[in-house]
Short mmCIF file of C-alpha atoms in Angstrom, two decimals:
data_model
loop_
_atom_site.label_atom_id
_atom_site.label_comp_id
_atom_site.label_asym_id
_atom_site.label_seq_id
_atom_site.Cartn_x
_atom_site.Cartn_y
_atom_site.Cartn_z
CA CYS I 1 0.00 0.00 0.00
CA LEU I 2 2.88 2.43 0.71
CA LEU I 3 4.52 1.60 -2.63
CA GLY I 4 1.27 2.40 -4.44
CA SER I 5 1.02 5.78 -2.70
CA LEU I 6 4.57 6.75 -3.77
CA ASN I 7 3.62 6.74 -7.50
CA ILE I 8 0.56 8.97 -7.16
CA GLN I 9 1.17 12.51 -8.42
CA HIS I 10 -1.05 15.20 -7.03
CA PRO I 11 -1.40 18.34 -9.16
CA GLY I 12 -0.32 21.57 -7.45
CA PRO I 13 -2.92 23.90 -6.00
CA LEU I 14 -4.35 26.32 -8.57
CA PHE I 15 -4.52 29.39 -6.30
CA LEU I 16 -1.75 29.85 -3.82
CA PRO I 17 -2.25 32.74 -1.47
CA VAL I 18 0.90 34.85 -1.84
CA ARG I 19 1.72 37.59 0.54
CA THR I 20 2.57 40.68 -1.58
CA LYS I 21 3.55 44.22 -0.74
CA LYS I 22 0.57 46.41 -0.01
CA ARG I 23 -0.28 48.61 -3.01
CA HIS I 24 -1.02 52.15 -1.90
CA PHE I 25 -2.14 53.40 -5.26
CA ILE I 26 -4.15 51.36 -7.73
CA PRO I 27 -5.07 53.23 -10.92
CA PRO I 28 -8.79 53.24 -11.64
CA ALA I 29 -8.42 51.16 -14.81
CA VAL I 30 -7.27 47.99 -12.99
CA GLY I 31 -10.58 46.73 -11.65
CA MET I 32 -12.71 47.66 -14.66
CA LYS I 33 -12.11 44.74 -17.03
CA GLY I 34 -14.66 42.16 -16.04
CA LYS I 35 -17.26 44.57 -14.66
CA LYS I 36 -20.79 43.68 -15.77
CA GLU I 37 -23.58 46.18 -15.02
CA GLU I 38 -26.58 44.94 -13.12
CA ASN I 39 -29.64 46.20 -14.88
CA PRO I 40 -30.43 49.73 -13.68
CA GLU I 41 -34.11 49.30 -14.59
CA ALA I 42 -34.83 46.84 -11.81
CA LYS I 43 -33.00 49.10 -9.37
CA ALA I 44 -35.14 52.06 -10.47
CA ARG I 45 -38.35 50.10 -10.06
CA ALA I 46 -37.25 48.98 -6.64
CA ALA I 47 -36.44 52.56 -5.70
CA GLY I 48 -39.92 53.63 -6.73
CA ILE I 49 -39.02 55.95 -9.66
CA VAL I 50 -41.73 55.93 -12.34
CA PHE I 51 -41.13 56.99 -15.96
CA ARG I 52 -43.50 58.40 -18.48
CA GLN I 53 -44.67 56.12 -21.30
CA GLN I 54 -41.98 56.16 -23.98
CA TYR I 55 -43.11 56.09 -27.60
CA LEU I 56 -40.72 54.70 -30.17
CA GLU I 57 -42.63 56.38 -33.00
CA ARG I 58 -42.98 60.11 -33.40
CA PRO I 59 -45.41 62.01 -35.56
CA ILE I 60 -43.71 64.03 -38.29
CA ASN I 61 -45.48 66.91 -39.99
CA ILE I 62 -44.44 67.43 -43.58
CA ALA I 63 -45.09 71.02 -44.50
CA CYS I 64 -43.59 71.07 -48.01
CA SER I 65 -43.12 68.70 -50.92
CA ALA I 66 -39.78 67.28 -51.93
CA GLY I 67 -39.33 69.01 -55.27
CA VAL I 68 -40.97 70.69 -58.19
CA PHE I 69 -43.53 68.45 -59.89
CA ASP I 70 -43.88 68.87 -63.66
CA PRO I 71 -41.48 71.78 -63.85
CA TYR I 72 -42.35 74.57 -66.21
CA ILE I 73 -40.15 74.53 -69.33
CA PRO I 74 -39.67 78.16 -70.31
CA PRO I 75 -39.53 78.67 -74.07
CA GLU I 76 -36.29 79.81 -75.62
CA GLY I 77 -35.78 83.51 -76.18
CA ASP I 78 -38.28 84.33 -73.48
CA ALA I 79 -36.57 87.47 -72.31
CA ARG I 80 -35.51 88.68 -75.74
CA LEU I 81 -38.98 89.23 -77.20
CA SER I 82 -40.82 92.11 -75.60
CA THR I 83 -44.55 91.90 -74.96
CA LEU I 84 -45.25 94.82 -77.26
CA SER I 85 -44.19 93.12 -80.48
CA LYS I 86 -46.58 90.81 -82.29
CA GLU I 87 -44.38 87.76 -81.77
CA GLY I 88 -44.20 88.34 -78.07
CA LEU I 89 -47.94 88.78 -77.68
CA ARG I 90 -48.66 85.60 -79.59
CA GLN I 91 -46.20 83.67 -77.41
CA ARG I 92 -47.79 84.99 -74.25
CA THR I 93 -51.35 84.17 -75.22
CA GLU I 94 -50.41 80.72 -76.40
CA GLN I 95 -48.62 79.80 -73.22
CA ILE I 96 -51.28 80.20 -70.60
CA ARG I 97 -54.09 78.99 -72.87
CA GLN I 98 -52.22 75.82 -73.74
CA SER I 99 -51.66 74.66 -70.30
CA ALA I 100 -54.93 72.94 -69.46
CA ALA I 101 -53.37 71.24 -66.49
CA SER I 102 -52.44 74.66 -65.11
CA GLN I 103 -56.04 75.80 -65.39
CA LEU I 104 -57.22 72.69 -63.56
CA ALA I 105 -54.65 73.25 -60.87
CA ILE I 106 -55.66 76.91 -60.45
CA ARG I 107 -59.26 75.80 -60.11
CA LYS I 108 -58.29 73.31 -57.41
CA VAL I 109 -56.37 75.98 -55.53
CA LYS I 110 -59.40 78.31 -55.72
CA GLU I 111 -61.44 75.54 -54.03
CA TYR I 112 -59.29 75.80 -50.90
CA ASP I 113 -58.42 79.48 -51.08
CA SER I 114 -61.36 81.50 -52.38
CA GLN I 115 -59.42 84.76 -52.64
CA PHE I 116 -56.79 83.35 -54.95
CA SER I 117 -56.43 85.14 -58.28
CA THR I 118 -53.55 84.97 -60.75
CA LYS I 119 -53.35 88.74 -61.11
CA THR I 120 -52.83 89.62 -57.45
CA PHE I 121 -50.83 86.51 -56.73
CA ALA I 122 -47.94 87.53 -58.95
CA GLU I 123 -47.43 90.74 -56.97
CA GLN I 124 -47.66 88.79 -53.74
CA ALA I 125 -45.03 86.37 -55.01
CA GLN I 126 -42.64 89.17 -55.79
CA GLU I 127 -43.09 90.62 -52.32
CA ILE I 128 -42.41 87.22 -50.76
CA PHE I 129 -39.27 86.95 -52.87
CA ILE I 130 -37.98 90.38 -51.84
CA GLU I 131 -38.72 89.84 -48.15
CA ALA I 132 -37.10 86.41 -48.19
CA HIS I 133 -33.89 87.76 -49.66
CA ASN I 134 -33.82 90.64 -47.20
CA ALA I 135 -34.19 88.15 -44.36
CA LEU I 136 -31.32 86.17 -45.91
CA THR I 137 -29.02 89.20 -45.82
CA GLN I 138 -29.84 89.77 -42.14
CA PHE I 139 -29.91 86.00 -41.58
CA ASN I 140 -33.12 86.13 -39.61
CA LYS I 141 -33.83 82.42 -39.29
CA GLU I 142 -37.42 82.54 -38.03
CA LYS I 143 -38.58 85.02 -40.65
CA LEU I 144 -36.78 83.08 -43.36
CA HIS I 145 -38.47 79.84 -42.32
CA SER I 146 -41.87 81.48 -42.55
CA LEU I 147 -41.17 82.85 -46.05
CA VAL I 148 -39.30 79.90 -47.55
CA THR I 149 -40.11 76.18 -47.48
CA GLU I 150 -37.96 73.61 -45.72
CA ARG I 151 -36.72 72.26 -49.03
CA CYS I 152 -35.56 75.67 -50.24
CA TYR I 153 -34.01 76.81 -46.95
CA PRO I 154 -30.81 74.69 -47.05
CA GLU I 155 -30.29 75.53 -50.70
CA MET I 156 -30.44 79.23 -49.92
CA THR I 157 -28.29 79.12 -46.83
CA ARG I 158 -25.68 76.44 -47.61
CA GLY I 159 -22.20 77.76 -46.98
CA ASN I 160 -23.52 81.22 -46.12
CA ARG I 161 -23.21 81.08 -42.36
CA TYR I 162 -19.81 82.72 -42.18
CA LYS I 163 -20.28 84.99 -45.18
CA THR I 164 -21.81 88.45 -45.50
CA ILE I 165 -24.37 88.88 -48.28
CA ARG I 166 -25.48 92.29 -49.54
CA TRP I 167 -28.51 92.12 -51.84
CA ARG I 168 -30.68 94.91 -53.15
CA PHE I 169 -33.76 94.85 -55.32
CA VAL I 170 -33.43 97.89 -57.58
CA GLU I 171 -36.60 97.74 -59.68
CA SER I 172 -38.85 95.40 -61.58
CA LEU I 173 -38.51 95.65 -65.37
CA GLU I 174 -41.71 93.76 -66.25
CA PRO I 175 -44.74 93.04 -64.11
CA PRO I 176 -44.56 89.48 -62.72
CA ARG I 177 -46.86 86.88 -64.27
CA VAL I 178 -48.15 83.49 -63.25
CA VAL I 179 -47.06 81.04 -65.96
CA HIS I 180 -47.64 77.56 -64.53
CA ALA I 181 -49.50 75.83 -61.73
CA ARG I 182 -49.70 72.26 -60.46
CA CYS I 183 -51.39 70.59 -57.53
CA PRO I 184 -49.54 67.40 -56.66
CA ASP I 185 -50.52 65.26 -53.69
CA MET I 186 -48.02 63.50 -51.46
CA VAL I 187 -48.31 60.20 -49.59
CA THR I 188 -52.13 60.07 -49.30
CA LYS I 189 -54.61 60.99 -52.02
CA GLY I 190 -56.14 64.11 -50.50
CA ASN I 191 -52.94 65.72 -49.19
CA LEU I 192 -52.71 68.56 -51.71
CA TYR I 193 -49.83 70.97 -52.19
CA GLY I 194 -50.20 73.82 -54.65
CA GLN I 195 -47.15 74.85 -56.67
CA VAL I 196 -47.35 77.99 -58.78
CA THR I 197 -44.57 79.24 -61.06
CA VAL I 198 -44.17 82.99 -61.40
CA ARG I 199 -41.98 84.64 -64.02
CA MET I 200 -40.30 87.91 -63.10
CA HIS I 201 -37.79 90.16 -64.84
CA SER I 202 -36.00 92.58 -62.55
CA LYS I 203 -32.83 94.46 -61.69
CA GLN I 204 -30.88 93.34 -58.65
CA THR I 205 -27.45 93.93 -57.10
CA LEU I 206 -25.68 91.13 -55.29
CA ALA I 207 -22.34 91.17 -53.48
CA ILE I 208 -21.03 88.29 -51.36
CA TYR I 209 -18.15 88.87 -48.96
CA ASP I 210 -16.27 85.98 -47.39
CA ARG I 211 -15.33 85.54 -43.75
CA PHE I 212 -12.62 88.20 -43.85
CA GLY I 213 -14.66 90.89 -45.58
CA ARG I 214 -13.15 90.39 -49.03
CA LEU I 215 -15.41 90.51 -52.06
CA MET I 216 -16.08 87.04 -53.44
CA LEU I 217 -18.79 87.57 -56.04
CA GLY I 218 -20.64 90.39 -57.75
CA SER I 219 -20.47 94.08 -57.02
CA GLU I 220 -22.60 96.42 -54.96
CA GLU I 221 -22.93 99.24 -57.49
CA GLN I 222 -23.52 97.34 -60.74
CA PRO I 223 -27.13 96.13 -61.05
CA LYS I 224 -27.91 93.15 -63.26
CA ASP I 225 -31.03 92.23 -65.22
CA VAL I 226 -32.36 88.96 -63.91
CA LEU I 227 -35.09 86.78 -65.43
CA GLU I 228 -36.31 84.30 -62.87
CA TYR I 229 -38.93 81.58 -62.64
CA LEU I 230 -39.91 81.22 -58.99
CA VAL I 231 -41.90 78.28 -57.66
CA ILE I 232 -44.17 79.24 -54.77
CA GLU I 233 -45.81 76.49 -52.76
CA ARG I 234 -48.55 76.12 -50.17
CA HIS I 235 -49.92 73.14 -48.26
CA LEU I 236 -53.55 73.66 -49.32
CA VAL I 237 -55.19 71.24 -46.89
CA ASN I 238 -53.76 73.09 -43.87
CA PRO I 239 -55.79 76.27 -43.28
CA TYR I 240 -52.90 77.98 -41.52
CA SER I 241 -50.35 77.42 -44.25
CA ARG I 242 -48.82 80.28 -46.21
CA TRP I 243 -47.49 80.71 -49.70
CA ARG I 244 -43.75 80.25 -49.45
CA LEU I 245 -40.87 80.25 -51.92
CA HIS I 246 -40.12 76.64 -52.86
CA GLY I 247 -37.42 76.93 -55.51
CA LYS I 248 -36.27 78.43 -58.78
CA ILE I 249 -36.22 76.95 -62.26
CA VAL I 250 -33.05 77.60 -64.24
CA PRO I 251 -33.77 77.07 -67.97
CA SER I 252 -31.28 75.30 -70.20
CA TRP I 253 -30.73 78.39 -72.34
CA ALA I 254 -29.88 80.64 -69.38
CA PRO I 255 -26.71 82.74 -69.83
CA PRO I 256 -23.75 81.59 -67.75
CA LYS I 257 -23.35 83.19 -64.36
CA ASP I 258 -20.56 85.60 -63.46
CA PRO I 259 -17.34 83.89 -62.42
CA VAL I 260 -16.09 83.99 -58.83
CA ILE I 261 -13.34 86.55 -58.28
CA LYS I 262 -10.67 84.05 -57.26
CA THR I 263 -8.94 81.51 -59.53
CA VAL I 264 -10.13 77.95 -59.10
CA ALA I 265 -8.20 74.82 -60.05
CA ILE I 266 -10.19 72.50 -62.33
CA PRO I 267 -9.25 68.83 -61.85
CA GLY I 268 -7.57 67.50 -64.99
CA PRO I 269 -8.18 64.19 -66.78
CA GLU I 270 -7.22 60.95 -65.05
CA LEU I 271 -4.00 59.74 -66.60
CA LYS I 272 -2.41 56.33 -66.71
CA PRO I 273 1.21 56.13 -65.50
CA TRP I 274 2.64 56.30 -69.02
CA GLU I 275 0.47 59.19 -70.29
CA GLU I 276 1.48 62.82 -70.31
CA PHE I 277 -0.74 65.84 -69.75
CA ASP I 278 -0.84 68.24 -72.70
CA ALA I 279 -1.72 71.60 -71.15
CA LEU I 280 -1.88 73.55 -74.40
CA ASN I 281 -4.35 71.40 -76.32
CA TYR I 282 -6.56 70.47 -73.36
CA GLU I 283 -10.17 71.70 -73.59
CA VAL I 284 -12.09 72.22 -70.38
CA PRO I 285 -15.25 70.05 -70.55
CA LYS I 286 -18.37 72.22 -70.41
CA PRO I 287 -21.43 70.91 -68.55
CA ALA I 288 -24.46 69.92 -70.64
CA ALA I 289 -27.15 72.62 -71.02
CA VAL I 290 -30.01 71.06 -69.05
CA GLN I 291 -32.86 72.72 -67.25
CA TRP I 292 -32.52 72.22 -63.51
CA ASN I 293 -34.43 73.27 -60.45
CA LYS I 294 -32.64 75.31 -57.85
CA MET C 1 -6.15 47.58 5.77
CA ALA C 2 -9.79 47.17 6.74
CA VAL C 3 -10.27 50.95 6.95
CA ALA C 4 -8.78 51.46 3.50
CA MET C 5 -10.95 48.65 2.08
CA SER C 6 -14.12 50.11 3.51
CA GLY C 7 -13.10 53.59 2.30
CA ARG C 8 -12.65 52.35 -1.23
CA GLY C 9 -15.82 50.31 -0.94
CA VAL C 10 -17.84 53.38 0.07
CA ALA C 11 -16.38 55.37 -2.82
CA PHE C 12 -17.20 52.47 -5.13
CA ILE C 13 -20.83 52.41 -4.02
CA ARG C 14 -21.08 56.18 -4.30
CA ASN C 15 -19.69 55.96 -7.80
CA ILE C 16 -22.20 53.29 -8.77
CA ALA C 17 -25.04 55.31 -7.26
CA GLY C 18 -23.91 58.40 -9.15
CA SER C 19 -23.73 56.61 -12.50
CA LEU C 20 -27.09 54.97 -11.80
CA HIS C 21 -28.67 58.33 -11.05
CA MET C 22 -27.25 59.77 -14.26
CA ARG C 23 -28.48 56.76 -16.24
CA LEU C 24 -31.98 57.14 -14.75
CA GLN C 25 -32.01 60.86 -15.56
CA VAL C 26 -31.06 60.09 -19.14
CA LEU C 27 -33.80 57.45 -19.41
CA GLY C 28 -36.39 59.77 -17.93
CA GLY C 29 -35.28 62.84 -19.82
CA ALA C 30 -34.96 61.01 -23.13
CA SER C 31 -38.68 61.25 -23.77
CA GLN C 32 -38.53 65.02 -23.24
CA GLN C 33 -35.50 65.36 -25.50
CA LEU C 34 -37.18 63.46 -28.34
CA SER C 35 -40.04 65.92 -28.49
CA CYS C 36 -37.89 68.87 -29.60
CA LEU C 37 -36.29 68.16 -32.96
CA HIS C 38 -34.06 71.20 -33.34
CA THR C 39 -31.83 70.89 -30.25
CA SER C 40 -28.18 70.58 -31.14
CA ILE C 41 -25.57 69.02 -28.87
CA SER C 42 -22.15 70.69 -28.94
CA LEU C 43 -19.54 68.03 -28.32
CA ASP C 44 -16.83 69.80 -26.31
CA ASP C 45 -16.18 72.76 -28.58
CA LYS C 46 -12.58 73.71 -27.96
CA HIS C 47 -11.39 77.28 -28.17
CA TRP C 48 -8.86 76.99 -30.98
CA GLU C 49 -11.40 75.73 -33.51
CA LYS C 50 -13.85 78.46 -32.52
CA ASN C 51 -11.44 81.00 -34.00
CA ASN C 52 -12.48 79.75 -37.40
CA ARG C 53 -15.99 81.04 -36.85
CA LYS C 54 -15.04 84.69 -36.51
CA VAL C 55 -16.62 86.84 -39.23
CA TYR C 56 -15.19 90.24 -40.13
CA PRO C 57 -17.39 93.00 -41.61
CA PRO C 58 -16.99 93.67 -45.36
CA GLN C 59 -13.97 95.76 -46.25
CA LEU C 60 -14.17 99.05 -48.09
CA PRO C 61 -12.42 99.09 -51.48
CA GLU C 62 -9.66 101.46 -50.27
CA GLU C 63 -8.54 99.24 -47.39
CA PRO C 64 -5.66 96.80 -47.88
CA ARG C 65 -6.83 93.23 -48.42
CA ARG C 66 -7.08 91.35 -45.15
CA PRO C 67 -5.06 88.09 -45.24
CA ALA C 68 -7.06 84.92 -44.60
CA GLU C 69 -6.36 82.99 -41.36
CA VAL C 70 -7.08 79.32 -40.86
CA TYR C 71 -6.91 77.62 -37.46
CA HIS C 72 -6.53 73.85 -37.19
CA SER C 73 -5.59 71.39 -34.48
CA ARG C 74 -5.40 67.71 -33.67
CA ARG C 75 -6.12 66.39 -30.21
CA GLN C 76 -4.80 63.42 -28.21
CA ILE C 77 -1.82 62.53 -30.38
CA LYS C 78 0.12 59.64 -28.83
CA TYR C 79 3.40 61.55 -28.49
CA SER C 80 5.15 63.66 -25.91
CA LYS C 81 4.46 67.39 -25.88
CA ASP C 82 8.12 68.18 -25.33
CA LYS C 83 9.21 66.10 -28.29
CA MET C 84 6.45 67.67 -30.40
CA TRP C 85 7.69 71.13 -29.42
CA TYR C 86 10.97 70.65 -31.29
CA LEU C 87 9.11 70.02 -34.54
CA ALA C 88 6.64 72.83 -33.94
CA LYS C 89 9.46 75.31 -33.33
CA MET C 90 11.19 74.09 -36.51
CA ILE C 91 8.30 74.86 -38.86
CA LYS C 92 7.18 78.10 -37.23
CA GLY C 93 7.51 80.90 -39.78
CA MET C 94 8.09 78.64 -42.79
CA SER C 95 5.92 78.68 -45.89
CA ILE C 96 3.57 75.75 -46.03
CA ASP C 97 5.26 73.94 -48.92
CA GLU C 98 8.63 74.15 -47.18
CA ALA C 99 7.12 72.95 -43.90
CA ILE C 100 5.43 69.97 -45.54
CA ALA C 101 8.62 69.02 -47.35
CA GLN C 102 10.73 69.24 -44.19
CA LEU C 103 8.28 67.15 -42.19
CA GLU C 104 8.06 64.51 -44.88
CA PHE C 105 11.76 63.71 -44.58
CA ASN C 106 12.01 64.04 -40.82
CA ASP C 107 12.44 60.77 -38.94
CA LYS C 108 10.37 61.58 -35.87
CA LYS C 109 6.97 60.04 -35.19
CA GLY C 110 5.34 63.41 -34.62
CA ALA C 111 6.44 64.64 -38.05
CA LYS C 112 4.05 62.28 -39.84
CA VAL C 113 1.09 63.43 -37.76
CA MET C 114 2.06 67.08 -38.14
CA ARG C 115 2.29 66.74 -41.91
CA GLU C 116 -1.23 65.29 -42.04
CA VAL C 117 -2.50 68.20 -39.95
CA LEU C 118 -0.88 70.74 -42.27
CA LEU C 119 -2.33 69.11 -45.37
CA GLU C 120 -5.79 69.02 -43.81
CA ALA C 121 -5.49 72.67 -42.87
CA GLN C 122 -4.41 73.59 -46.39
CA GLU C 123 -7.37 71.77 -47.92
CA MET C 124 -9.76 73.39 -45.46
CA ALA C 125 -8.37 76.81 -46.33
CA VAL C 126 -8.93 76.35 -50.05
CA LYS C 127 -12.36 74.76 -49.74
CA ASN C 128 -14.02 76.63 -46.88
CA HIS C 129 -12.13 79.85 -46.22
CA ASN C 130 -11.79 81.34 -49.71
CA VAL C 131 -8.03 81.06 -50.04
CA GLU C 132 -7.04 81.45 -53.66
CA TYR C 133 -3.67 79.73 -53.99
CA LYS C 134 -2.87 76.81 -51.75
CA SER C 135 0.87 77.59 -51.78
CA ASN C 136 0.33 81.17 -50.72
CA LEU C 137 0.09 80.20 -47.05
CA TYR C 138 2.66 80.30 -44.25
CA VAL C 139 2.72 78.92 -40.73
CA ALA C 140 2.12 81.87 -38.40
CA GLU C 141 1.74 79.97 -35.12
CA SER C 142 2.45 76.36 -34.29
CA PHE C 143 2.73 74.87 -30.84
CA SER C 144 1.96 71.74 -28.85
CA GLY C 145 0.01 71.31 -25.65
CA LYS C 146 -0.51 68.61 -23.04
CA GLY C 147 -3.34 66.17 -23.67
CA GLN C 148 -5.17 64.00 -21.16
CA TYR C 149 -2.83 61.36 -19.76
CA LEU C 150 -3.66 57.78 -18.78
CA LYS C 151 -2.03 56.45 -15.64
CA ARG C 152 -0.55 52.97 -15.27
CA ILE C 153 1.59 51.19 -12.67
CA ARG C 154 5.23 50.67 -13.35
CA TYR C 155 6.57 47.84 -11.20
CA HIS C 156 9.94 48.29 -9.54
CA GLY C 157 11.97 45.91 -7.46
CA ARG C 158 11.28 45.12 -3.82
CA GLY C 159 7.56 45.68 -4.25
CA MET C 160 7.98 49.36 -5.06
CA PHE C 161 5.94 50.93 -7.81
CA GLY C 162 5.76 54.11 -9.76
CA ILE C 163 2.85 55.71 -11.55
CA MET C 164 3.54 55.69 -15.27
CA ASP C 165 1.93 58.36 -17.43
CA LYS C 166 0.80 57.37 -20.91
CA VAL C 167 1.54 60.63 -22.62
CA TYR C 168 -0.72 62.42 -25.14
CA CYS C 169 -0.40 65.83 -26.72
CA HIS C 170 -2.40 68.29 -28.82
CA TYR C 171 -0.97 70.13 -31.80
CA PHE C 172 -2.22 73.56 -32.90
CA VAL C 173 -1.42 75.39 -36.09
CA LYS C 174 -2.46 78.73 -37.62
CA LEU C 175 -1.97 79.33 -41.33
CA VAL C 176 -2.06 82.84 -42.75
CA GLU C 177 -2.33 83.77 -46.42
CA GLY C 178 0.61 85.58 -47.96
CA VAL C 179 4.39 85.53 -48.09
CA PRO C 180 6.11 84.48 -44.84
CA PRO C 181 7.51 87.51 -43.03
CA LYS C 182 11.29 87.79 -43.02
CA PRO C 183 12.85 87.74 -39.56
CA GLU C 184 14.70 90.94 -38.81
CA GLU C 185 18.48 90.49 -39.00
CA ARG C 186 20.39 92.31 -36.31
CA THR C 187 24.14 92.38 -36.75
CA GLY C 188 26.62 92.82 -33.92
CA PHE C 189 27.24 96.38 -35.10
CA ASP C 190 23.53 97.26 -34.67
CA GLN C 191 23.49 95.82 -31.17
CA ALA C 192 26.65 97.71 -30.26
CA LYS C 193 25.15 100.95 -31.60
CA GLU C 194 22.04 100.44 -29.49
CA TYR C 195 24.16 99.78 -26.40
CA VAL C 196 26.17 102.95 -26.90
CA GLN C 197 22.95 104.94 -27.47
CA GLY C 198 21.59 103.59 -24.21
CA LEU C 199 24.69 104.75 -22.40
CA LYS C 200 24.45 108.20 -23.98
CA ASN C 201 20.82 108.58 -22.91
CA ARG C 202 21.68 108.45 -19.25
CA THR C 203 21.10 111.70 -17.34
CA ILE C 204 21.25 112.79 -13.76
CA ILE C 205 17.87 113.95 -12.57
CA HIS C 206 17.31 116.90 -10.24
CA SER C 207 20.76 118.22 -11.02
CA LEU C 208 21.84 121.83 -11.33
#
């Protein structure tokens, strides 16, 4: 029996208590590794704290549509022909008569807003436009939100936070006219939004100064003739909604805008390792002339 | 031993209670926060970056053109602030192309990080701050600061220990548009002249 016991090998103890030097300072990160949190909810319930009912959904109110539906395509040479000539008159009468859909839309708008009329609305639109741009120069956010829809607001104010804008409406060259109207409905069938396009020809001065007060674009003294197609929108079903600027239509035949005062580097063509860049014979690619909504 | 244990235990419990209270507040206040859509949370806006938000009024055409200034920084770089200082002092006053070139061929670890910061700042200047030519910038100010350190134990012999700091630093840079200003050269002759002038300016007050 003794011989048998001599061959048995006992494994050593796994945890040997070792007397170490007392640590006076233990950094806070040492004990944190395996720490699992007991659920704080049970603790709260035990303590007697009651929470309000939490809703995972939230109601969202959409006050404007996402874009311009059926954008108005302005005919070429719109600004060049004056109303007085025969050609111009014919063009004008054709336009608004042709658009049957516009007439339907105007009739729908008159259902919800009995005082709507195309003649007074054009003046109203111009006033909205002027007030909105004045609010933009002062950067009065609340006033701007009431005059401009949520879709148009970021487009107007992108990159402008640290810039100073000086804008002045000199005079209107032609009386503004309503040229186009549509009444699209979003999401549900009856949720109507009215979009009316107004054409206006006016003189404006625009000067944008960057963060340091240096002129970036335009000039304050030189007014420019501007032909614009504004899209004004209103959420018809809501009785408290207002007509607000929704966007601008830039026709494909519009003249190019003034260049920025500084020189900008245009990225060149992508070259393979063996190709060389010929600076003399390189033509800058011009963007295609397409109508787009601003 | 027992006293220390209980002390730490009490602090532990207090800590837990504090974090629990905060967690409960967040849970309770979350429903209120959700109701207002337009609240924005500013995540520790530091002062150096706020300099980029300063807007000057438009200049009159007769005034000389104000040079553009761009402020940029990087926080919590894993490097020592004293070692970073040597590099920062080296590029102070250089034009940006020269500074980038020097840092590219410098062997230090901080040089790589610093070069990235300068390139970022240059791109920001051209894109956001209306700087016309990206080479027309020079480094006006560049310095390093202490970041938040982590503490660890360094074990010594005989059961002794030291607290080891894991070192972090911040790096700040200010780029200004224009040609770098030339440092004024003072020769020994100029200094001597000034010394003699100082001696000549001495007077005796309240004398006859």
